[in-house]
């Protein structure tokens, strides 16, 4: 599985966000416009280990996916599973389509999921010997999780809920261990808090603005539940529900720590979906916990004949999903039309060649985009021969490489047709001339359409204010 992910990750072009995080890694810092810094640190290390390539960008996130599988095994053991059954937990984690299809992507969910899982495992280990050392390790893991993604802040109420739910847990709250863990986690997270304080709290303001409900849109709840039912693996989702609602037998796997620690984040996602879309990958840190709960549910249903075969089918569904994903990548895009889920990674080399030829034909010295994603992807392409500049959202680029181009010279602005408006460009440049569309995708098949405009004579300071 690990080798396969490394191979796939080395062959596929970077997605918009991955390319953007790659730029972060060129200027290591304690915080960035969108997220805490961990993903940038990981990409910096990967690029220095194996080179500035898709493999270098994805190296550590791919290794983290494998490491999380071992943590799932270890957590299942702490929950009371035998080595054989705990091994099943590791297999099931990799049978979730989200992990199976996205376990190589360089996104903040990769470190967040690993450290989220490590936090609970260390806290579970603290029930045995050397509790202070294990609680300290849990604090380090929690702090690193918060430096990966702000959703890890839900670990604090989750751990409190778990420990406060039983007399044994409440006894632990009267010992220094959990509070040492909290202090360590806060100390590590304060690195990013300090950076935010020095940058007008821009990351916290951007991310926490999503919490406030702007409208009532419960349709997103249905979308969220259906999406997670599929991405978790429908069979694992059924067993997870069983692990939550069915009574635990003495000596069986105990799912309560996993349910309670994950509950605050899960409830937040449900509430969020009542007013806005929950992105498919947001619940990723909960998947390792859900798999152990699913294992407990499968154990409770094991005595009923049909469910034995359903449990056997979990990895089969995962393999089928892997085969389907492989087919999507291998088959031409025309087999799927505009619904092709792999369209974002198709046809980049011809697209870059056509764009550079268009730039040269029009005497343009630079390439502009409306979106940070396309700008980042073009900057990751060694075949792009001109400086690239996002004409909007200039706050994103403060203190980041590369240096901006000479905007007084003519340029070509390109982006998806739905993102780029010639009338808006006319408000920013004295001369705007449409150059037609560039299509990216398999030759002769439906693809993504990009509008292109030749521009010159900026009317304002685009470097500061943007367009």
CSV table of C-alpha atoms in Angstrom, one decimal:
chain,number,residue,atom,x,y,z
A,1,UNK,CA,0.0,0.0,0.0
A,2,UNK,CA,2.8,2.4,1.0
A,3,UNK,CA,4.8,1.7,-2.2
A,4,UNK,CA,1.7,2.1,-4.3
A,5,UNK,CA,0.9,5.5,-2.8
A,6,UNK,CA,4.5,6.7,-3.3
A,7,UNK,CA,4.4,5.7,-7.0
A,8,UNK,CA,1.0,7.3,-7.6
A,9,UNK,CA,2.0,10.4,-5.7
A,10,UNK,CA,5.2,10.8,-7.8
A,11,UNK,CA,3.3,10.5,-11.1
A,12,UNK,CA,0.2,12.8,-10.6
A,13,UNK,CA,0.4,16.6,-10.9
A,14,UNK,CA,0.0,18.6,-7.7
A,15,UNK,CA,-3.5,19.8,-6.9
A,16,UNK,CA,-4.2,23.5,-6.3
A,17,UNK,CA,-3.8,23.3,-2.6
A,18,UNK,CA,-0.8,21.1,-2.7
A,19,UNK,CA,1.0,23.5,-5.0
A,20,UNK,CA,0.1,26.3,-2.7
A,21,UNK,CA,1.5,24.6,0.3
A,22,UNK,CA,4.6,23.9,-1.7
A,23,UNK,CA,5.1,27.6,-1.9
A,24,UNK,CA,4.7,27.9,1.8
A,25,UNK,CA,7.5,25.4,2.3
A,26,UNK,CA,9.9,27.7,0.5
A,27,UNK,CA,9.6,30.3,3.3
A,28,UNK,CA,9.3,28.3,6.5
A,29,UNK,CA,7.4,30.2,9.2
A,30,UNK,CA,5.3,29.7,12.3
A,31,UNK,CA,2.0,30.4,10.5
A,32,UNK,CA,0.4,31.1,7.1
A,33,UNK,CA,-2.7,32.8,5.7
A,34,UNK,CA,-4.9,29.7,5.7
A,35,UNK,CA,-3.5,27.2,8.2
A,36,UNK,CA,-1.0,26.5,10.9
A,37,UNK,CA,2.5,25.7,9.7
A,38,UNK,CA,3.0,21.9,10.0
A,39,UNK,CA,2.2,21.0,6.4
A,40,UNK,CA,4.7,23.6,5.2
A,41,UNK,CA,7.4,22.1,7.5
A,42,UNK,CA,6.7,18.6,6.3
A,43,UNK,CA,6.9,19.7,2.6
A,44,UNK,CA,10.1,21.6,3.3
A,45,UNK,CA,11.7,18.4,4.7
A,46,UNK,CA,10.3,16.2,1.9
A,47,UNK,CA,11.6,18.5,-0.8
A,48,UNK,CA,15.0,18.6,0.8
A,49,UNK,CA,15.1,14.8,1.1
A,50,UNK,CA,14.1,13.7,-2.4
A,51,UNK,CA,13.9,16.9,-4.4
A,52,UNK,CA,11.4,19.6,-5.4
A,53,UNK,CA,9.0,17.2,-7.2
A,54,UNK,CA,5.5,15.7,-6.6
A,55,UNK,CA,7.2,12.9,-4.7
A,56,UNK,CA,9.1,15.3,-2.5
A,57,UNK,CA,6.0,17.3,-1.8
A,58,UNK,CA,4.0,14.2,-0.9
A,59,UNK,CA,6.7,12.1,0.8
A,60,UNK,CA,5.9,12.8,4.5
A,61,UNK,CA,2.1,12.9,4.1
A,62,UNK,CA,2.3,9.5,2.5
A,63,UNK,CA,4.5,8.1,5.2
A,64,UNK,CA,2.1,9.7,7.8
A,65,UNK,CA,-0.7,7.7,6.3
A,66,UNK,CA,1.2,4.5,6.9
A,67,UNK,CA,2.2,5.6,10.4
A,68,UNK,CA,-1.4,6.3,11.2
A,69,UNK,CA,-2.3,2.8,10.3
A,70,UNK,CA,0.1,1.5,12.9
A,71,UNK,CA,-1.4,3.9,15.5
A,72,UNK,CA,-4.8,2.6,14.7
A,73,UNK,CA,-3.5,-0.9,15.4
A,74,UNK,CA,-2.0,0.3,18.7
A,75,UNK,CA,-5.2,2.1,19.8
A,76,UNK,CA,-7.2,-1.1,19.1
A,77,UNK,CA,-4.9,-3.0,21.3
A,78,UNK,CA,-5.3,-0.5,24.1
A,79,UNK,CA,-9.1,-0.8,23.6
A,80,UNK,CA,-8.9,-4.6,24.4
A,81,UNK,CA,-8.5,-6.1,20.9
A,82,UNK,CA,-6.2,-9.1,20.3
A,83,UNK,CA,-3.3,-8.7,17.9
A,84,UNK,CA,-5.2,-10.3,15.1
A,85,UNK,CA,-8.3,-8.1,15.6
A,86,UNK,CA,-6.2,-5.0,16.0
A,87,UNK,CA,-4.5,-5.9,12.7
A,88,UNK,CA,-8.0,-5.9,11.1
A,89,UNK,CA,-8.4,-2.3,12.4
A,90,UNK,CA,-5.3,-1.3,10.5
A,91,UNK,CA,-6.6,-3.0,7.3
A,92,UNK,CA,-10.0,-1.3,7.7
A,93,UNK,CA,-8.4,2.1,8.1
A,94,UNK,CA,-6.8,1.7,4.7
A,95,UNK,CA,-10.1,0.4,3.3
A,96,UNK,CA,-11.7,3.8,3.8
A,97,UNK,CA,-12.0,5.5,0.4
A,98,UNK,CA,-10.8,8.8,1.9
A,99,UNK,CA,-7.6,7.3,3.1
A,100,UNK,CA,-7.3,4.8,0.2
A,101,UNK,CA,-7.7,7.5,-2.5
A,102,UNK,CA,-6.2,10.5,-0.7
A,103,UNK,CA,-3.5,9.0,1.6
A,104,UNK,CA,-0.7,10.4,-0.5
A,105,UNK,CA,-2.0,14.0,-0.8
A,106,UNK,CA,0.0,16.8,0.8
A,107,UNK,CA,-2.7,18.5,2.8
A,108,UNK,CA,-3.0,19.5,6.5
A,109,UNK,CA,-5.2,16.6,7.2
A,110,UNK,CA,-2.3,14.2,6.9
A,111,UNK,CA,-0.3,15.5,10.0
A,112,UNK,CA,-3.5,16.4,11.8
A,113,UNK,CA,-4.8,12.8,11.5
A,114,UNK,CA,-1.5,11.3,12.7
A,115,UNK,CA,-1.1,13.6,15.7
A,116,UNK,CA,-4.8,13.5,16.6
A,117,UNK,CA,-4.6,9.6,16.8
A,118,UNK,CA,-1.3,9.7,18.6
A,119,UNK,CA,-2.8,12.0,21.3
A,120,UNK,CA,-5.5,9.5,22.2
A,121,UNK,CA,-3.1,6.5,22.0
A,122,UNK,CA,-0.6,8.1,24.4
A,123,UNK,CA,-3.5,9.0,26.8
A,124,UNK,CA,-4.7,5.4,26.7
A,125,UNK,CA,-1.1,4.2,27.4
A,126,UNK,CA,-1.1,6.5,30.5
A,127,UNK,CA,-3.5,4.1,32.2
A,128,UNK,CA,-0.6,1.7,32.7
A,129,UNK,CA,2.9,2.4,33.8
A,130,UNK,CA,4.8,5.7,33.6
A,131,UNK,CA,1.6,7.9,33.4
A,132,UNK,CA,3.4,11.2,33.6
A,133,UNK,CA,5.7,10.3,30.6
A,134,UNK,CA,2.7,9.2,28.5
A,135,UNK,CA,0.7,12.2,29.4
A,136,UNK,CA,3.6,14.4,28.4
A,137,UNK,CA,3.8,12.6,25.1
A,138,UNK,CA,0.1,13.1,24.7
A,139,UNK,CA,0.6,16.8,25.2
A,140,UNK,CA,3.3,16.9,22.6
A,141,UNK,CA,1.1,15.1,20.1
A,142,UNK,CA,-1.9,17.4,20.8
A,143,UNK,CA,0.3,20.5,20.4
A,144,UNK,CA,1.6,19.2,17.1
A,145,UNK,CA,-2.0,18.4,16.0
A,146,UNK,CA,-3.0,22.0,16.7
A,147,UNK,CA,0.0,23.2,14.7
A,148,UNK,CA,-1.4,21.0,11.8
A,149,UNK,CA,-5.0,22.1,11.8
A,150,UNK,CA,-7.2,24.1,14.1
A,151,UNK,CA,-9.8,21.3,14.3
A,152,UNK,CA,-7.4,19.6,16.7
A,153,UNK,CA,-8.5,22.1,19.3
A,154,UNK,CA,-11.6,19.9,19.8
A,155,UNK,CA,-9.2,17.4,21.4
A,156,UNK,CA,-9.4,19.4,24.7
A,157,UNK,CA,-13.1,19.1,25.2
A,158,UNK,CA,-13.1,15.6,23.9
A,159,UNK,CA,-10.4,14.4,26.3
A,160,UNK,CA,-12.2,16.2,29.2
A,161,UNK,CA,-15.5,14.5,28.2
A,162,UNK,CA,-13.9,11.1,28.1
A,163,UNK,CA,-12.1,11.5,31.4
A,164,UNK,CA,-15.1,13.0,33.1
A,165,UNK,CA,-17.4,10.2,32.1
A,166,UNK,CA,-16.1,7.5,34.5
A,167,UNK,CA,-14.9,7.4,38.1
A,168,UNK,CA,-11.5,6.2,36.9
A,169,UNK,CA,-11.2,9.1,34.5
A,170,UNK,CA,-12.3,11.6,37.1
A,171,UNK,CA,-9.6,10.2,39.3
A,172,UNK,CA,-7.0,10.8,36.6
A,173,UNK,CA,-8.2,14.4,36.4
A,174,UNK,CA,-7.1,14.8,40.0
A,175,UNK,CA,-3.5,13.8,39.1
A,176,UNK,CA,-1.0,16.2,37.4
A,177,UNK,CA,-0.8,14.1,34.1
A,178,UNK,CA,-3.7,15.5,32.1
A,179,UNK,CA,-2.8,19.1,33.1
A,180,UNK,CA,0.8,18.6,32.2
A,181,UNK,CA,-0.4,17.4,28.8
A,182,UNK,CA,-2.6,20.5,28.5
A,183,UNK,CA,0.3,22.9,29.4
A,184,UNK,CA,2.6,21.2,26.9
A,185,UNK,CA,0.0,21.4,24.1
A,186,UNK,CA,-0.7,25.1,24.8
A,187,UNK,CA,3.0,25.8,24.9
A,188,UNK,CA,3.5,24.3,21.4
A,189,UNK,CA,0.4,25.9,20.0
A,190,UNK,CA,1.5,29.3,21.3
A,191,UNK,CA,4.1,29.3,18.6
A,192,UNK,CA,1.3,29.8,16.1
A,193,UNK,CA,-0.6,32.1,18.4
A,194,UNK,CA,2.4,34.4,18.6
A,195,UNK,CA,2.7,34.5,14.8
A,196,UNK,CA,-1.0,35.3,14.5
A,197,UNK,CA,-0.6,38.1,17.1
A,198,UNK,CA,2.2,39.6,14.9
A,199,UNK,CA,0.0,39.3,11.7
A,200,UNK,CA,-3.3,40.8,12.8
A,201,UNK,CA,-4.7,37.3,13.7
A,202,UNK,CA,-5.2,36.7,10.0
A,203,UNK,CA,-5.3,32.9,10.1
A,204,UNK,CA,-7.5,32.6,13.2
A,205,UNK,CA,-9.9,35.3,11.8
A,206,UNK,CA,-10.2,33.5,8.5
A,207,UNK,CA,-10.8,30.1,9.9
A,208,UNK,CA,-13.1,31.0,12.8
A,209,UNK,CA,-15.2,33.2,10.6
A,210,UNK,CA,-16.6,29.9,9.3
A,211,UNK,CA,-18.1,29.1,12.6
A,212,UNK,CA,-20.7,31.9,12.6
A,213,UNK,CA,-23.9,30.7,10.8
A,214,UNK,CA,-24.8,32.9,7.9
A,215,UNK,CA,-27.9,31.1,6.7
A,216,UNK,CA,-30.2,28.1,7.4
A,217,UNK,CA,-29.3,25.4,4.8
A,218,UNK,CA,-30.0,22.0,6.2
A,219,UNK,CA,-29.6,20.4,2.8
A,220,UNK,CA,-25.9,20.4,3.5
A,221,UNK,CA,-26.5,18.0,6.4
A,222,UNK,CA,-27.8,15.3,4.0
A,223,UNK,CA,-24.8,16.0,1.7
A,224,UNK,CA,-22.5,15.6,4.6
A,225,UNK,CA,-23.9,12.4,5.9
A,226,UNK,CA,-24.1,10.8,2.4
A,227,UNK,CA,-20.5,11.8,1.6
A,228,UNK,CA,-19.1,10.5,4.8
A,229,UNK,CA,-21.1,7.3,4.5
A,230,UNK,CA,-19.3,6.7,1.2
A,231,UNK,CA,-15.8,8.0,2.2
A,232,UNK,CA,-15.7,6.1,5.4
A,233,UNK,CA,-16.7,2.9,3.5
A,234,UNK,CA,-20.4,2.0,3.8
A,235,UNK,CA,-19.7,-1.2,5.7
A,236,UNK,CA,-17.4,0.5,8.2
A,237,UNK,CA,-20.0,3.3,8.6
A,238,UNK,CA,-22.7,0.6,9.5
A,239,UNK,CA,-20.4,-1.1,12.0
A,240,UNK,CA,-19.4,2.3,13.5
A,241,UNK,CA,-23.1,3.0,14.2
A,242,UNK,CA,-23.4,-0.4,15.8
A,243,UNK,CA,-20.4,0.3,18.0
A,244,UNK,CA,-22.0,3.5,19.2
A,245,UNK,CA,-25.5,2.2,19.9
A,246,UNK,CA,-25.1,-1.5,20.9
A,247,UNK,CA,-24.4,-2.5,24.5
A,248,UNK,CA,-20.8,-3.5,25.2
A,249,UNK,CA,-20.2,-7.1,26.5
A,250,UNK,CA,-17.7,-7.6,29.4
A,251,UNK,CA,-14.2,-8.2,28.0
A,252,UNK,CA,-15.1,-6.8,24.6
A,253,UNK,CA,-13.5,-3.9,22.8
A,254,UNK,CA,-14.3,-0.7,24.6
A,255,UNK,CA,-15.2,2.1,22.1
A,256,UNK,CA,-16.1,4.7,24.7
A,257,UNK,CA,-12.8,6.7,24.6
A,258,UNK,CA,-13.0,6.9,20.9
A,259,UNK,CA,-16.6,8.0,20.8
A,260,UNK,CA,-16.2,10.6,23.5
A,261,UNK,CA,-12.9,12.1,22.4
A,262,UNK,CA,-14.3,12.4,18.8
A,263,UNK,CA,-17.8,13.6,19.9
A,264,UNK,CA,-17.1,17.4,20.1
A,265,UNK,CA,-15.6,17.6,16.7
A,266,UNK,CA,-18.3,15.4,15.2
A,267,UNK,CA,-21.1,17.5,16.7
A,268,UNK,CA,-19.5,20.7,15.4
A,269,UNK,CA,-19.4,19.3,11.9
A,270,UNK,CA,-23.1,18.3,12.1
A,271,UNK,CA,-24.0,21.8,13.3
A,272,UNK,CA,-21.8,23.4,10.6
A,273,UNK,CA,-23.6,21.4,8.0
A,274,UNK,CA,-26.9,23.0,8.9
A,275,UNK,CA,-25.7,26.4,7.5
A,276,UNK,CA,-22.8,25.6,5.2
A,277,UNK,CA,-21.0,22.9,3.3
A,278,UNK,CA,-18.6,20.6,5.2
A,279,UNK,CA,-15.7,19.8,2.9
A,280,UNK,CA,-15.3,16.0,2.4
A,281,UNK,CA,-11.9,15.8,4.0
A,282,UNK,CA,-12.6,17.8,7.1
A,283,UNK,CA,-13.6,14.8,9.3
A,284,UNK,CA,-10.4,13.0,8.3
A,285,UNK,CA,-8.9,13.1,11.9
A,286,UNK,CA,-11.9,11.2,13.1
A,287,UNK,CA,-11.5,8.2,10.8
A,288,UNK,CA,-8.9,6.4,12.9
A,289,UNK,CA,-11.2,6.7,15.9
A,290,UNK,CA,-14.3,5.6,13.9
A,291,UNK,CA,-12.5,2.4,12.7
A,292,UNK,CA,-11.9,1.3,16.3
A,293,UNK,CA,-15.5,2.0,17.1
A,294,UNK,CA,-16.5,0.0,14.0
A,295,UNK,CA,-14.4,-2.9,15.1
A,296,UNK,CA,-16.3,-2.9,18.4
A,297,UNK,CA,-19.5,-2.9,16.5
A,298,UNK,CA,-18.4,-5.8,14.4
A,299,UNK,CA,-17.4,-7.7,17.5
A,300,UNK,CA,-20.9,-7.2,19.0
A,301,UNK,CA,-22.6,-8.5,15.8
A,302,UNK,CA,-20.2,-11.3,15.2
A,303,UNK,CA,-22.5,-13.9,16.6
A,304,UNK,CA,-25.1,-13.2,13.9
A,305,UNK,CA,-24.3,-15.1,10.8
A,306,UNK,CA,-24.9,-12.4,8.1
A,307,UNK,CA,-22.7,-9.9,9.8
A,308,UNK,CA,-19.7,-12.2,9.7
A,309,UNK,CA,-19.7,-12.0,6.0
A,310,UNK,CA,-20.4,-8.3,6.0
A,311,UNK,CA,-17.2,-7.8,8.1
A,312,UNK,CA,-15.3,-9.9,5.6
A,313,UNK,CA,-16.5,-7.6,2.8
A,314,UNK,CA,-15.0,-4.4,4.3
A,315,UNK,CA,-11.6,-4.8,2.7
A,316,UNK,CA,-13.3,-6.1,-0.5
A,317,UNK,CA,-15.2,-2.8,-0.7
A,318,UNK,CA,-11.9,-1.0,-0.2
A,319,UNK,CA,-10.2,-3.0,-3.0
A,320,UNK,CA,-13.1,-2.3,-5.3
A,321,UNK,CA,-12.8,1.4,-4.5
A,322,UNK,CA,-9.1,1.3,-5.3
A,323,UNK,CA,-9.8,-0.5,-8.6
A,324,UNK,CA,-12.4,2.1,-9.5
A,325,UNK,CA,-10.0,5.0,-8.7
A,326,UNK,CA,-7.3,3.3,-10.7
A,327,UNK,CA,-9.7,3.0,-13.7
A,328,UNK,CA,-10.6,6.6,-13.4
A,329,UNK,CA,-7.0,7.6,-13.7
A,330,UNK,CA,-6.2,5.1,-16.4
A,331,UNK,CA,-9.2,5.6,-18.7
A,332,UNK,CA,-9.5,8.6,-21.0
A,333,UNK,CA,-11.4,11.5,-19.6
A,334,UNK,CA,-14.1,11.1,-22.3
A,335,UNK,CA,-15.4,8.0,-20.6
A,336,UNK,CA,-16.6,10.3,-17.8
A,337,UNK,CA,-17.2,13.6,-19.6
A,338,UNK,CA,-17.3,16.7,-17.5
A,339,UNK,CA,-18.0,14.6,-14.4
A,340,UNK,CA,-14.5,13.1,-14.6
A,341,UNK,CA,-13.2,13.2,-11.0
A,342,UNK,CA,-9.6,13.0,-12.3
A,343,UNK,CA,-10.0,16.0,-14.6
A,344,UNK,CA,-8.0,18.2,-12.3
A,345,UNK,CA,-4.9,16.2,-13.0
A,346,UNK,CA,-5.3,15.6,-16.8
A,347,UNK,CA,-3.6,17.4,-19.6
A,348,UNK,CA,-1.2,19.7,-17.8
A,349,UNK,CA,1.8,19.4,-20.1
A,350,UNK,CA,-0.1,20.3,-23.3
A,351,UNK,CA,-1.9,23.1,-21.4
A,352,UNK,CA,1.3,24.6,-20.1
A,353,UNK,CA,2.9,24.4,-23.6
A,354,UNK,CA,-0.2,26.1,-25.2
A,355,UNK,CA,-0.2,28.8,-22.5
A,356,UNK,CA,3.5,29.6,-22.9
A,357,UNK,CA,3.1,29.7,-26.7
A,358,UNK,CA,0.2,32.1,-26.3
A,359,UNK,CA,2.3,34.3,-24.0
A,360,UNK,CA,5.2,34.4,-26.4
A,361,UNK,CA,3.0,35.2,-29.4
A,362,UNK,CA,1.6,38.3,-27.6
A,363,UNK,CA,4.9,39.5,-26.2
A,364,UNK,CA,3.8,39.1,-22.6
A,365,UNK,CA,6.5,39.2,-19.9
A,366,UNK,CA,4.4,37.6,-17.2
A,367,UNK,CA,1.4,35.3,-16.5
A,368,UNK,CA,-1.4,36.4,-14.2
A,369,UNK,CA,-4.2,34.3,-12.6
A,370,UNK,CA,-7.4,35.1,-10.7
A,371,UNK,CA,-7.0,32.2,-8.3
A,372,UNK,CA,-4.1,31.3,-5.9
A,373,UNK,CA,-4.5,27.6,-6.8
A,374,UNK,CA,-3.8,28.0,-10.5
A,375,UNK,CA,-0.9,30.5,-9.8
A,376,UNK,CA,0.6,27.9,-7.4
A,377,UNK,CA,0.2,25.1,-9.9
A,378,UNK,CA,1.9,27.1,-12.7
A,379,UNK,CA,4.7,28.0,-10.3
A,380,UNK,CA,5.3,24.3,-9.7
A,381,UNK,CA,5.6,23.6,-13.4
A,382,UNK,CA,9.3,23.8,-14.5
A,383,UNK,CA,8.1,24.3,-18.2
A,384,UNK,CA,6.5,27.6,-17.4
A,385,UNK,CA,9.0,30.1,-18.7
A,386,UNK,CA,7.6,33.4,-17.3
A,387,UNK,CA,6.9,34.8,-13.8
A,388,UNK,CA,3.5,34.0,-12.4
A,389,UNK,CA,1.4,36.4,-10.4
A,390,UNK,CA,-2.1,36.2,-8.8
A,391,UNK,CA,-3.8,39.5,-9.5
A,392,UNK,CA,-6.2,39.1,-6.5
A,393,UNK,CA,-5.9,38.2,-2.8
A,394,UNK,CA,-2.5,39.8,-2.4
A,395,UNK,CA,-2.7,39.2,1.4
A,396,UNK,CA,-2.0,35.5,0.7
A,397,UNK,CA,1.4,36.3,-0.8
A,398,UNK,CA,2.9,38.6,1.9
A,399,UNK,CA,6.4,37.4,2.7
A,400,UNK,CA,6.2,34.5,0.3
A,401,UNK,CA,8.4,33.5,-2.7
A,402,UNK,CA,8.6,34.1,-5.6
A,403,UNK,CA,9.4,37.7,-6.3
A,404,UNK,CA,6.6,39.5,-8.2
A,405,UNK,CA,7.1,40.3,-11.9
A,406,UNK,CA,7.5,43.7,-13.6
A,407,UNK,CA,3.8,44.5,-14.0
A,408,UNK,CA,4.4,47.5,-16.1
A,409,UNK,CA,5.2,45.2,-18.9
A,410,UNK,CA,2.4,43.4,-20.9
A,411,UNK,CA,1.1,40.2,-19.5
A,412,UNK,CA,-1.4,37.3,-20.1
A,413,UNK,CA,-4.1,36.7,-17.5
A,414,UNK,CA,-5.6,33.2,-17.6
A,415,UNK,CA,-7.9,31.2,-15.4
A,416,UNK,CA,-11.0,29.0,-15.5
A,417,UNK,CA,-13.8,30.8,-17.4
A,418,UNK,CA,-16.0,30.9,-14.4
A,419,UNK,CA,-13.4,32.7,-12.4
A,420,UNK,CA,-12.2,35.3,-14.9
A,421,UNK,CA,-14.3,38.3,-16.0
A,422,UNK,CA,-13.0,40.6,-18.8
A,423,UNK,CA,-15.0,43.5,-17.4
A,424,UNK,CA,-13.3,43.3,-14.1
A,425,UNK,CA,-9.9,43.2,-15.8
A,426,UNK,CA,-10.9,46.4,-17.6
A,427,UNK,CA,-11.1,48.1,-14.3
A,428,UNK,CA,-7.5,47.2,-13.5
A,429,UNK,CA,-5.7,47.5,-16.8
A,430,UNK,CA,-5.8,50.2,-19.5
A,431,UNK,CA,-5.8,47.7,-22.3
A,432,UNK,CA,-7.5,44.3,-22.2
A,433,UNK,CA,-7.8,42.0,-25.2
A,434,UNK,CA,-9.5,38.6,-25.2
A,435,UNK,CA,-7.3,35.7,-26.6
A,436,UNK,CA,-9.9,33.0,-26.5
A,437,UNK,CA,-10.1,29.8,-24.5
A,438,UNK,CA,-7.5,27.2,-23.7
A,439,UNK,CA,-8.9,23.7,-22.9
A,440,UNK,CA,-7.0,21.4,-20.5
A,441,UNK,CA,-7.8,17.7,-20.6
A,442,UNK,CA,-7.4,14.6,-22.8
A,443,UNK,CA,-7.2,15.5,-26.6
A,444,UNK,CA,-10.6,15.5,-28.2
A,445,UNK,CA,-12.4,15.1,-24.9
A,446,UNK,CA,-14.4,17.5,-22.7
A,447,UNK,CA,-12.0,19.4,-20.4
A,448,UNK,CA,-11.7,22.4,-18.3
A,449,UNK,CA,-12.0,25.7,-20.2
A,450,UNK,CA,-9.6,28.6,-19.3
A,451,UNK,CA,-10.2,32.1,-20.6
A,452,UNK,CA,-7.1,34.2,-21.5
A,453,UNK,CA,-6.7,37.9,-21.9
A,454,UNK,CA,-3.7,40.1,-23.0
A,455,UNK,CA,-3.4,43.0,-20.5
A,456,UNK,CA,-1.1,46.0,-20.2
A,457,UNK,CA,-1.1,49.4,-18.4
A,458,UNK,CA,-2.1,48.7,-14.8
A,459,UNK,CA,-4.3,51.4,-13.4
A,460,UNK,CA,-3.4,50.9,-9.8
A,461,UNK,CA,-0.8,49.3,-7.5
A,462,UNK,CA,-1.6,45.6,-8.2
A,463,UNK,CA,1.2,44.4,-6.0
A,464,UNK,CA,-0.5,45.9,-3.0
A,465,UNK,CA,-4.2,46.1,-3.7
A,466,UNK,CA,-4.6,43.5,-6.4
A,467,UNK,CA,-7.4,43.6,-9.0
